[in-house]
C-alpha cells in the first residue's frame, strides 16, 4: 500500500465521526501523491504526512454565557492550532450550531495550504463554537464573545495565533472579542484581524474574500481569452463573502442574479441590488424574504435552488458541501463555464469530478477564497508597523496576490502533467512550501 493510502486509512480509523475532516485529508493527500511517491521511503521514515495530518495542538473549552432573561447557557469552544511551519497560526472563528471538532479540523487543515498559497508567512489554524448567533441580541452576543475570549486569550497572541472572522463572526463579534482580550491582557495587540477601522482594522478586509474570488476568476478567464464581463453569475450565500463577490462581479461587468441564505434564495433577473442586500443582511440582520420588498421584479423561493438557474459562472459562497452531484449536473446542462469556490469546500468530491470530466474550469476554495486571509495578513503587517494603508494600496496588493496564486497553481498543475487541474495545482503548490519548511525545521 502506498504511504499516502496508509496515512489516509489511519486518519479515518483514528478520527471517527469526522467526515468533513476525512474528505479534506483524502483530497489533499491524493493530490500530493506525485510529490511524495518519488521519495516515499524517506517521507515514511520521517512520518512527514502523520505530522501534517495531526494538529500541533487542539484546544476545547467550556463557554458559559448569560441570556437577556438571566438564564445561563453553556456552549463548546474550539481552537485547532494545526501547523506553524511557515508562520503563526492564522484562521477564522466560526459560530454556527453545526460546529464540532471535525468541522474545525477540516477547516484548519485546509487553511494550512491556503495560507501557504498566499505567499505570506502564516501557518494554519481554525476555531469556533456551536453557539448559534441567529436571533440573539447584541448583549447576548457580547456575553458569549467575552466568555469565549476569557478562555481563548491564554492561547493566542500577535506572534503565536491570530484568529479572524468566519461564518457568524463579523466586525461586531471581533470587536467584542478584541475588547475582552485587551482587558484581560492589558495589551493593545494585533491579536485578531477583521477589527474595526478605528482600532487597527485594515481597509478592504471586509471586501477581501469576495473581491479576491472575483480577481482570481477574472485572472483565470483572461488566461483563457475570456473575462467576467457580460457573464451571468449564480451566487449562493448572502453573508460577507457572497455580498462582496456580487459587488465586485458587477464592477467587472458581470451580472450576478442569485443569492441565498439557510431558509431560501432570491432570483433577480435584473441583477442583484447590492445596496438592498447590504441593508437587509448587514444593517437589519434580517432574512432574504425582505429582498422582494426592495425589488418587485425579483422572486423569493423557499429551500435550495440556485444551482438550477442558467448561468456562465457559479460561485458557491455559503458553506461546506452545499453543491452536490445533482447540482453539478444541472449547472453543466445549463452551460456553466467556470466554478470558483468562495466558501470552504462547498463542492462535494463527486461534483468536482463531474465538473472536471465536463471541461468546466474549477477553482478550489483554498486558492479562490484566499483573499480574505491574505488581507488579514496585510492587517497584521499594518499593525506591526503601526501604520495604515489606503483602501487602494490594500486592494492593489490583494489583486496582485490573487493573480500570483492563479499563476502558481496553474504552473504546479502543468509541472505534474495535470494542466488545468487547479485542485491538484493548489494542493501541490500549497504543500510544497509547507513540506520544505517542515523538513528544514527538523522533527518538532
Ligand atoms: P457569513 O456568516 O457572513 O454568511 C454565511 C452565509 O451562508 C449566510 O448567508 C448563511 O445563511 C449561509 N449559510 C451558512 N450556513 C449555511 C447552511 N448550513 N446552509 C445554507 N446556508 C448557510 O459567513 P461568510 O460569508 O464569512 O462565510 C461563508 C463561507 O466562506 C464559509 O464557508 C467560510 O468558511 C468561507 N470563508 C469566509 C471568509 C471570510 O473572510 N469571511 C474567508 C474564507 C472563506 P444564514 O444567515 O441563513 O445562516
Coordinates of C-alpha atoms and ligand atoms in Angstrom, one line a residue:
X1 CA 0.0 0.0 0.0
X2 CA 1.3 3.5 -0.8
X3 CA 2.4 5.7 2.0
X4 CA -0.4 8.2 1.2
X5 CA -3.1 5.5 1.4
X6 CA -1.6 4.1 4.7
X7 CA -2.0 7.6 6.2
X8 CA -5.5 8.1 4.8
X9 CA -6.6 4.8 6.4
X10 CA -5.1 5.8 9.7
X11 CA -6.7 9.2 9.7
X12 CA -10.1 7.6 9.0
X13 CA -9.6 5.0 11.8
X14 CA -8.2 7.4 14.4
X15 CA -10.7 10.2 13.8
X16 CA -14.1 8.6 13.7
X17 CA -17.2 10.7 13.1
X18 CA -15.3 13.5 11.4
X19 CA -16.4 13.0 7.7
X20 CA -15.5 16.6 6.7
X21 CA -12.0 16.2 8.0
X22 CA -11.6 12.8 6.2
X23 CA -12.9 14.5 3.0
X24 CA -10.3 17.3 3.2
X25 CA -7.4 14.9 4.0
X26 CA -8.3 12.4 1.2
X27 CA -8.4 15.2 -1.4
X28 CA -5.2 16.8 -0.3
X29 CA -3.2 13.6 0.2
X30 CA -4.3 12.1 -3.1
X31 CA -3.3 15.3 -4.9
X32 CA 0.1 15.4 -3.4
X33 CA 0.9 11.8 -4.2
X34 CA 3.0 12.7 -7.2
X35 CA 5.2 14.8 -4.9
X36 CA 5.5 12.1 -2.2
X37 CA 5.9 9.0 -4.4
X38 CA 9.4 9.6 -5.7
X39 CA 10.8 9.7 -2.2
X40 CA 8.2 7.7 -0.4
X41 CA 10.6 5.8 1.9
X42 CA 12.3 8.9 3.3
X43 CA 9.0 10.6 4.0
X44 CA 7.6 7.5 5.6
X45 CA 10.6 7.2 7.9
X46 CA 10.3 10.8 8.9
X47 CA 6.5 10.5 9.4
X48 CA 6.0 13.6 7.3
X49 CA 2.4 13.0 6.5
X50 CA 1.5 11.9 10.0
X51 CA 2.9 15.2 11.2
X52 CA 0.9 17.0 8.6
X53 CA -2.5 15.5 9.4
X54 CA -2.2 15.7 13.2
X55 CA -2.8 19.2 14.6
X56 CA 0.1 20.6 16.6
X57 CA -2.5 21.4 19.3
X58 CA -6.3 21.3 19.8
X59 CA -8.0 23.2 22.5
X60 CA -11.6 22.5 23.6
X61 CA -13.3 24.6 26.3
X62 CA -16.5 25.4 28.0
X63 CA -18.2 28.7 27.2
X64 CA -20.9 29.7 29.7
X65 CA -22.9 32.9 28.8
X66 CA -26.0 34.7 30.1
X67 CA -29.1 35.5 28.0
X68 CA -31.3 38.6 28.4
X69 CA -33.6 36.8 30.8
X70 CA -30.7 35.9 33.2
X71 CA -30.5 32.2 32.1
X72 CA -27.1 30.6 31.8
X73 CA -26.2 28.6 28.7
X74 CA -23.1 26.5 28.0
X75 CA -21.5 26.0 24.6
X76 CA -18.3 24.4 23.5
X77 CA -15.4 26.4 22.2
X78 CA -12.6 25.1 20.0
X79 CA -9.2 26.3 18.6
X80 CA -7.2 23.9 16.5
X81 CA -3.6 25.1 16.0
X82 CA -2.8 22.9 13.1
X83 CA 0.5 23.8 11.6
X84 CA 3.0 26.6 12.3
X85 CA 5.8 25.7 9.9
X86 CA 5.6 28.9 7.9
X87 CA 4.2 31.3 10.4
X88 CA 1.9 32.0 13.4
X89 CA -1.4 30.0 13.3
X90 CA -4.0 32.0 11.3
X91 CA -7.6 31.2 10.5
X92 CA -11.1 32.3 11.4
X93 CA -13.6 31.6 14.2
X94 CA -16.9 30.1 13.2
X95 CA -20.1 30.4 15.3
X96 CA -22.7 28.1 14.0
X97 CA -24.7 25.2 15.6
X98 CA -23.2 22.7 13.2
X99 CA -19.7 23.4 14.6
X100 CA -17.8 20.4 16.1
X101 CA -14.2 19.2 16.3
X102 CA -14.3 17.5 12.9
X103 CA -15.5 20.7 11.1
X104 CA -12.9 22.8 12.8
X105 CA -10.2 20.3 11.9
X106 CA -11.2 20.2 8.2
X107 CA -11.2 24.0 8.1
X108 CA -7.8 24.2 9.9
X109 CA -6.3 21.6 7.7
X110 CA -7.4 23.4 4.5
X111 CA -6.1 26.6 6.0
X112 CA -2.5 25.4 6.1
X113 CA -2.4 25.1 2.3
X114 CA -4.5 28.2 1.6
X115 CA -2.2 30.3 3.8
X116 CA 0.8 28.9 2.1
X117 CA -0.6 29.8 -1.3
X118 CA -0.9 33.5 -0.3
X119 CA 2.9 33.6 -0.2
X120 CA 2.7 35.3 3.2
X121 CA 4.2 34.0 6.4
X122 CA 1.1 32.5 8.1
X123 CA 0.5 29.0 9.5
X124 CA -2.9 27.2 9.6
X125 CA -5.5 27.2 12.4
X126 CA -9.2 27.5 12.9
X127 CA -11.7 27.8 15.8
X128 CA -15.2 28.5 16.8
X129 CA -18.2 27.3 18.8
X130 CA -21.6 25.6 18.4
X131 CA -23.2 28.8 19.7
X132 CA -26.0 30.0 17.3
X133 CA -25.8 33.8 16.9
X134 CA -29.1 33.9 15.0
X135 CA -31.9 35.8 16.8
X136 CA -29.6 36.8 19.7
X137 CA -29.5 40.4 21.0
X138 CA -26.3 42.4 20.9
X139 CA -26.0 41.9 24.7
X140 CA -26.2 38.2 24.3
X141 CA -23.6 38.2 21.5
X142 CA -21.4 40.3 23.7
X143 CA -21.8 37.9 26.7
X144 CA -20.9 34.9 24.5
X145 CA -17.9 36.7 22.8
X146 CA -16.4 37.9 26.1
X147 CA -16.8 34.4 27.7
X148 CA -15.3 32.8 24.7
X149 CA -12.3 35.1 24.8
X150 CA -11.9 34.7 28.5
X151 CA -10.6 31.2 27.8
X152 CA -9.1 31.6 24.3
X153 CA -6.9 34.5 25.3
X154 CA -4.5 32.1 27.0
X155 CA -3.5 30.5 23.7
X156 CA -3.4 33.3 21.2
X157 CA -1.1 36.3 20.5
X158 CA 0.2 38.5 17.7
X159 CA 3.2 36.2 17.1
X160 CA 1.6 32.9 18.0
X161 CA -2.0 32.6 16.8
X162 CA -4.2 35.4 15.2
X163 CA -7.8 34.4 14.7
X164 CA -10.3 36.2 12.4
X165 CA -13.9 36.0 11.4
X166 CA -15.8 33.2 9.5
X167 CA -19.5 32.2 9.5
X168 CA -21.3 34.1 12.2
X169 CA -18.3 36.2 13.1
X170 CA -18.1 39.6 11.6
X171 CA -17.0 43.1 12.8
X172 CA -19.3 43.2 15.8
X173 CA -18.1 39.9 17.2
X174 CA -14.4 40.6 16.6
X175 CA -14.9 44.0 18.3
X176 CA -16.3 42.3 21.5
X177 CA -13.6 39.7 21.5
X178 CA -10.8 42.2 21.0
X179 CA -12.2 44.4 23.9
X180 CA -12.1 41.4 26.2
X181 CA -8.6 40.3 25.1
X182 CA -7.3 43.8 25.7
X183 CA -8.9 44.0 29.2
X184 CA -7.5 40.6 30.2
X185 CA -4.0 41.0 28.9
X186 CA -3.7 44.8 29.3
X187 CA -2.3 44.7 25.7
X188 CA -3.4 46.6 22.6
X189 CA -2.1 44.0 20.2
X190 CA -2.8 42.8 16.7
X191 CA -4.2 39.5 18.0
X192 CA -7.3 39.4 15.9
X193 CA -7.9 40.5 12.3
X194 CA -11.1 41.9 10.9
X195 CA -11.0 44.6 13.6
X196 CA -12.9 47.9 13.3
X197 CA -11.2 50.6 11.3
X198 CA -10.9 52.8 14.4
X199 CA -8.8 50.2 16.3
X200 CA -6.4 48.6 13.9
X201 CA -8.6 47.1 11.2
X202 CA -7.5 47.2 7.6
X203 CA -9.4 48.9 4.9
X204 CA -10.6 46.4 2.3
X205 CA -10.6 43.5 4.8
X206 CA -14.4 43.3 4.8
X207 CA -14.5 43.1 1.0
X208 CA -11.3 41.0 0.6
X209 CA -12.7 37.4 0.3
X210 CA -15.4 38.3 -2.2
X211 CA -13.3 40.7 -4.2
X212 CA -10.4 38.2 -4.2
X213 CA -12.7 35.5 -5.5
X214 CA -13.6 37.7 -8.5
X215 CA -10.0 38.8 -9.1
X216 CA -8.8 35.1 -9.4
X217 CA -11.9 34.2 -11.5
X218 CA -11.1 37.1 -13.8
X219 CA -7.4 36.1 -14.0
X220 CA -8.4 32.5 -15.0
X221 CA -10.9 33.7 -17.6
X222 CA -8.4 36.2 -19.0
X223 CA -5.8 33.4 -19.2
X224 CA -8.3 31.6 -21.4
X225 CA -9.0 34.6 -23.6
X226 CA -12.3 35.4 -21.8
X227 CA -13.5 37.7 -18.9
X228 CA -16.2 38.2 -16.3
X229 CA -17.7 40.9 -18.4
X230 CA -21.1 40.0 -19.7
X231 CA -21.3 36.8 -17.8
X232 CA -24.5 35.7 -15.9
X233 CA -23.3 34.6 -12.5
X234 CA -25.1 32.5 -9.9
X235 CA -24.1 33.0 -6.2
X236 CA -25.1 31.2 -3.1
X237 CA -25.0 32.7 0.4
X238 CA -25.8 36.2 1.5
X239 CA -23.1 36.8 4.0
X240 CA -19.7 38.6 3.9
X241 CA -18.2 36.5 1.1
X242 CA -21.4 36.5 -1.1
X243 CA -22.1 40.2 -0.8
X244 CA -18.7 41.4 -1.8
X245 CA -18.4 38.7 -4.6
X246 CA -21.6 40.1 -6.0
X247 CA -20.3 43.7 -5.7
X248 CA -17.0 43.0 -7.5
X249 CA -18.7 40.9 -10.1
X250 CA -20.9 43.8 -11.0
X251 CA -17.8 46.2 -11.1
X252 CA -16.2 43.8 -13.5
X253 CA -19.2 43.9 -15.8
X254 CA -20.8 40.6 -14.8
X255 CA -24.4 40.0 -13.8
X256 CA -25.0 38.1 -10.6
X257 CA -28.6 37.0 -10.5
X258 CA -29.0 35.0 -7.3
X259 CA -28.1 34.8 -3.6
X260 CA -29.4 32.6 -0.8
X261 CA -29.5 32.1 3.0
X262 CA -30.3 29.0 5.0
X263 CA -34.0 29.4 4.5
X264 CA -34.4 30.4 0.9
X265 CA -33.0 32.0 -2.2
X266 CA -33.6 35.0 -4.5
X267 CA -33.6 35.3 -8.2
X268 CA -33.3 38.8 -9.6
X269 CA -33.3 38.8 -13.4
X270 CA -32.0 42.4 -13.5
X271 CA -29.0 41.6 -11.3
X272 CA -28.8 41.6 -7.5
X273 CA -29.2 45.0 -5.9
X274 CA -26.1 45.1 -3.6
X275 CA -27.3 48.2 -1.6
X276 CA -30.5 46.4 -0.7
X277 CA -28.7 43.2 0.1
X278 CA -26.3 45.0 2.4
X279 CA -29.1 46.8 4.2
X280 CA -31.0 43.5 4.7
X281 CA -28.0 41.5 5.9
X282 CA -25.5 43.9 7.4
X283 CA -27.8 46.5 8.9
X284 CA -31.2 44.8 9.7
X285 CA -29.7 41.3 10.0
X286 CA -32.9 40.1 8.5
X287 CA -33.9 37.2 6.3
X288 CA -33.8 37.2 2.5
X289 CA -37.6 37.2 2.3
X290 CA -37.2 41.0 2.7
X291 CA -35.4 41.3 -0.7
X292 CA -38.6 41.3 -2.8
X293 CA -39.8 44.4 -1.0
X294 CA -36.9 46.3 -2.4
X295 CA -37.1 44.7 -5.9
X296 CA -40.6 43.8 -7.0
X297 CA -39.3 42.1 -10.2
X298 CA -37.3 39.6 -8.2
X299 CA -38.5 36.2 -6.9
X300 CA -38.0 34.6 -3.5
X301 CA -38.1 30.8 -3.2
X302 CA -38.0 28.7 0.0
X303 CA -35.3 26.0 0.3
X304 CA -32.5 25.4 -2.1
X305 CA -32.4 26.1 -5.9
X306 CA -29.7 28.5 -7.1
X307 CA -27.8 25.8 -9.0
X308 CA -30.8 25.3 -11.3
X309 CA -30.6 28.8 -12.6
X310 CA -28.9 29.1 -16.1
X311 CA -25.5 30.8 -15.8
X312 CA -22.0 31.1 -17.2
X313 CA -20.2 31.2 -13.8
X314 CA -21.2 29.7 -10.4
X315 CA -19.8 31.0 -7.1
X316 CA -20.8 28.9 -4.1
X317 CA -20.3 31.2 -1.1
X318 CA -22.3 29.8 1.8
X319 CA -21.0 26.6 3.4
X320 CA -19.4 23.2 3.0
X321 CA -20.9 20.5 0.8
X322 CA -23.7 22.8 -0.5
X323 CA -23.1 21.8 -4.1
X324 CA -23.6 18.1 -4.9
X325 CA -23.5 15.9 -7.9
X326 CA -27.1 16.7 -9.0
X327 CA -26.4 20.4 -8.7
X328 CA -23.2 20.0 -10.8
X329 CA -25.3 18.1 -13.4
X330 CA -27.8 20.9 -13.5
X331 CA -25.1 23.5 -13.9
X332 CA -23.3 21.7 -16.7
X333 CA -26.6 21.1 -18.5
X334 CA -27.3 24.8 -18.4
X335 CA -23.9 25.6 -19.9
X336 CA -21.8 26.7 -16.9
X337 CA -18.2 27.5 -18.0
X338 CA -16.5 28.2 -14.6
X339 CA -17.0 27.5 -10.9
X340 CA -15.0 29.2 -8.3
X341 CA -15.4 28.4 -4.6
X342 CA -16.0 31.4 -2.2
X343 CA -17.0 29.1 0.7
X344 CA -14.7 26.4 2.2
X345 CA -15.2 23.0 0.5
X346 CA -18.7 23.9 -0.8
X347 CA -18.5 21.3 -3.6
X348 CA -18.6 17.6 -2.9
X349 CA -15.9 15.4 -4.4
X350 CA -18.5 13.9 -6.9
X351 CA -19.5 17.4 -8.0
X352 CA -15.8 18.4 -8.6
X353 CA -15.2 15.2 -10.6
X354 CA -18.2 15.9 -12.7
X355 CA -17.0 19.5 -13.5
X356 CA -13.6 18.2 -14.4
X357 CA -15.0 15.5 -16.7
X358 CA -17.1 18.0 -18.4
X359 CA -14.5 20.6 -19.1
X360 CA -15.7 23.2 -16.5
X361 CA -12.9 25.4 -15.1
X362 CA -12.9 24.8 -11.4
X363 CA -11.1 27.0 -8.9
X364 CA -11.0 25.3 -5.4
X365 CA -11.5 27.2 -2.2
X366 CA -8.0 27.2 -0.9
X367 CA -7.0 29.3 -3.9
X368 CA -10.2 31.1 -4.8
X369 CA -11.1 32.4 -1.3
X370 CA -7.5 33.0 -0.1
X371 CA -8.0 36.8 -0.5
X372 CA -9.6 37.0 3.0
X373 CA -6.7 35.5 4.9
X374 CA -4.2 37.3 2.7
X375 CA -5.7 40.6 3.6
X376 CA -5.8 39.5 7.2
X377 CA -2.0 39.0 6.9
X378 CA -1.8 42.6 5.5
X379 CA -3.7 43.8 8.5
X380 CA -1.1 42.1 10.7
X381 CA 1.7 43.9 8.8
X382 CA 0.0 47.2 9.3
X383 CA -0.5 46.5 13.0
X384 CA 3.2 45.6 13.3
X385 CA 4.4 48.7 11.7
X386 CA 1.7 50.8 13.3
X387 CA 0.7 52.3 10.0
X388 CA -2.4 52.3 8.0
X389 CA -2.5 51.7 4.2
X390 CA -5.2 53.2 1.9
X391 CA -8.0 51.2 0.5
X392 CA -6.4 51.2 -2.9
X393 CA -3.0 50.1 -1.5
X394 CA -4.6 47.1 0.1
X395 CA -6.8 46.3 -2.8
X396 CA -3.9 46.5 -5.2
X397 CA -1.9 44.1 -3.1
X398 CA -4.9 41.8 -2.9
X399 CA -5.3 41.8 -6.7
X400 CA -1.6 41.1 -7.1
X401 CA -1.7 38.2 -4.6
X402 CA -4.8 36.6 -6.3
X403 CA -3.1 36.8 -9.7
X404 CA 0.0 35.3 -8.3
X405 CA -1.9 32.4 -6.7
X406 CA -3.6 31.7 -10.0
X407 CA -0.2 31.5 -11.8
X408 CA 1.3 29.4 -9.1
X409 CA -1.5 26.8 -9.1
X410 CA -1.6 26.7 -12.9
X411 CA 2.1 26.2 -13.1
X412 CA 2.1 23.4 -10.4
X413 CA -0.7 21.6 -12.3
X414 CA 1.3 21.8 -15.6
X415 CA 4.5 20.7 -13.8
X416 CA 2.9 17.4 -12.7
X417 CA 1.3 16.7 -16.0
X418 CA -2.2 17.8 -15.0
X419 CA -2.8 21.0 -17.0
X420 CA -6.0 22.9 -15.9
X421 CA -6.4 20.8 -12.8
X422 CA -6.5 23.6 -10.2
X423 CA -7.4 21.3 -7.4
X424 CA -4.2 19.4 -7.8
X425 CA -2.3 22.6 -8.6
X426 CA -3.5 24.3 -5.4
X427 CA -2.8 21.3 -3.2
X428 CA 0.6 20.7 -4.6
X429 CA 1.8 24.3 -4.6
X430 CA 0.5 24.9 -1.1
X431 CA 2.0 21.6 0.2
X432 CA 5.5 22.0 -1.3
X433 CA 6.3 25.2 0.7
X434 CA 4.9 23.7 3.9
X435 CA 6.8 20.5 3.4
X436 CA 10.1 22.3 2.7
X437 CA 9.7 24.4 5.9
X438 CA 8.8 21.3 8.0
X439 CA 11.8 19.4 6.8
X440 CA 14.1 22.3 7.4
X441 CA 12.9 22.7 11.0
X442 CA 13.5 19.0 11.9
X443 CA 11.3 16.6 13.8
X444 CA 9.3 19.0 16.0
Ligands
LIG1 P1 -21.5 34.7 6.9 O1 -21.9 34.2 8.2 O2 -21.3 36.1 6.7 O3 -22.5 34.2 5.8 C1 -22.8 32.8 5.6 C2 -23.9 32.7 4.6 O4 -24.1 31.4 4.2 C3 -25.2 33.2 5.1 O5 -26.0 33.7 4.0 C4 -25.8 31.9 5.7 O6 -27.2 31.9 5.8 C5 -25.4 30.9 4.7 N1 -25.2 29.6 5.3 C6 -24.4 29.3 6.4 N2 -24.5 28.0 6.8 C7 -25.4 27.5 5.9 C8 -26.0 26.2 5.8 N3 -25.7 25.2 6.6 N4 -26.9 26.1 4.8 C9 -27.3 27.1 4.0 N5 -26.8 28.3 4.1 C10 -25.9 28.5 5.0 O7 -20.2 33.8 6.5 P2 -19.1 34.2 5.5 O8 -19.7 34.8 4.3 O9 -18.0 34.8 6.1 O10 -18.6 32.7 5.1 C11 -19.1 31.9 4.0 C12 -18.2 30.9 3.6 O11 -16.9 31.4 3.2 C13 -17.8 29.9 4.7 O12 -17.5 28.6 4.1 C14 -16.5 30.4 5.2 O13 -15.7 29.5 5.8 C15 -15.9 30.9 3.9 N6 -14.8 31.9 4.0 C16 -15.0 33.1 4.6 C17 -14.0 34.0 4.7 C18 -14.2 35.4 5.2 O14 -13.3 36.2 5.1 N7 -15.4 35.7 5.8 C19 -12.7 33.7 4.2 C20 -12.5 32.5 3.5 C21 -13.6 31.6 3.5 P3 -27.9 32.2 7.2 O15 -27.6 33.6 7.6 O16 -29.4 32.0 7.0 O17 -27.3 31.2 8.1

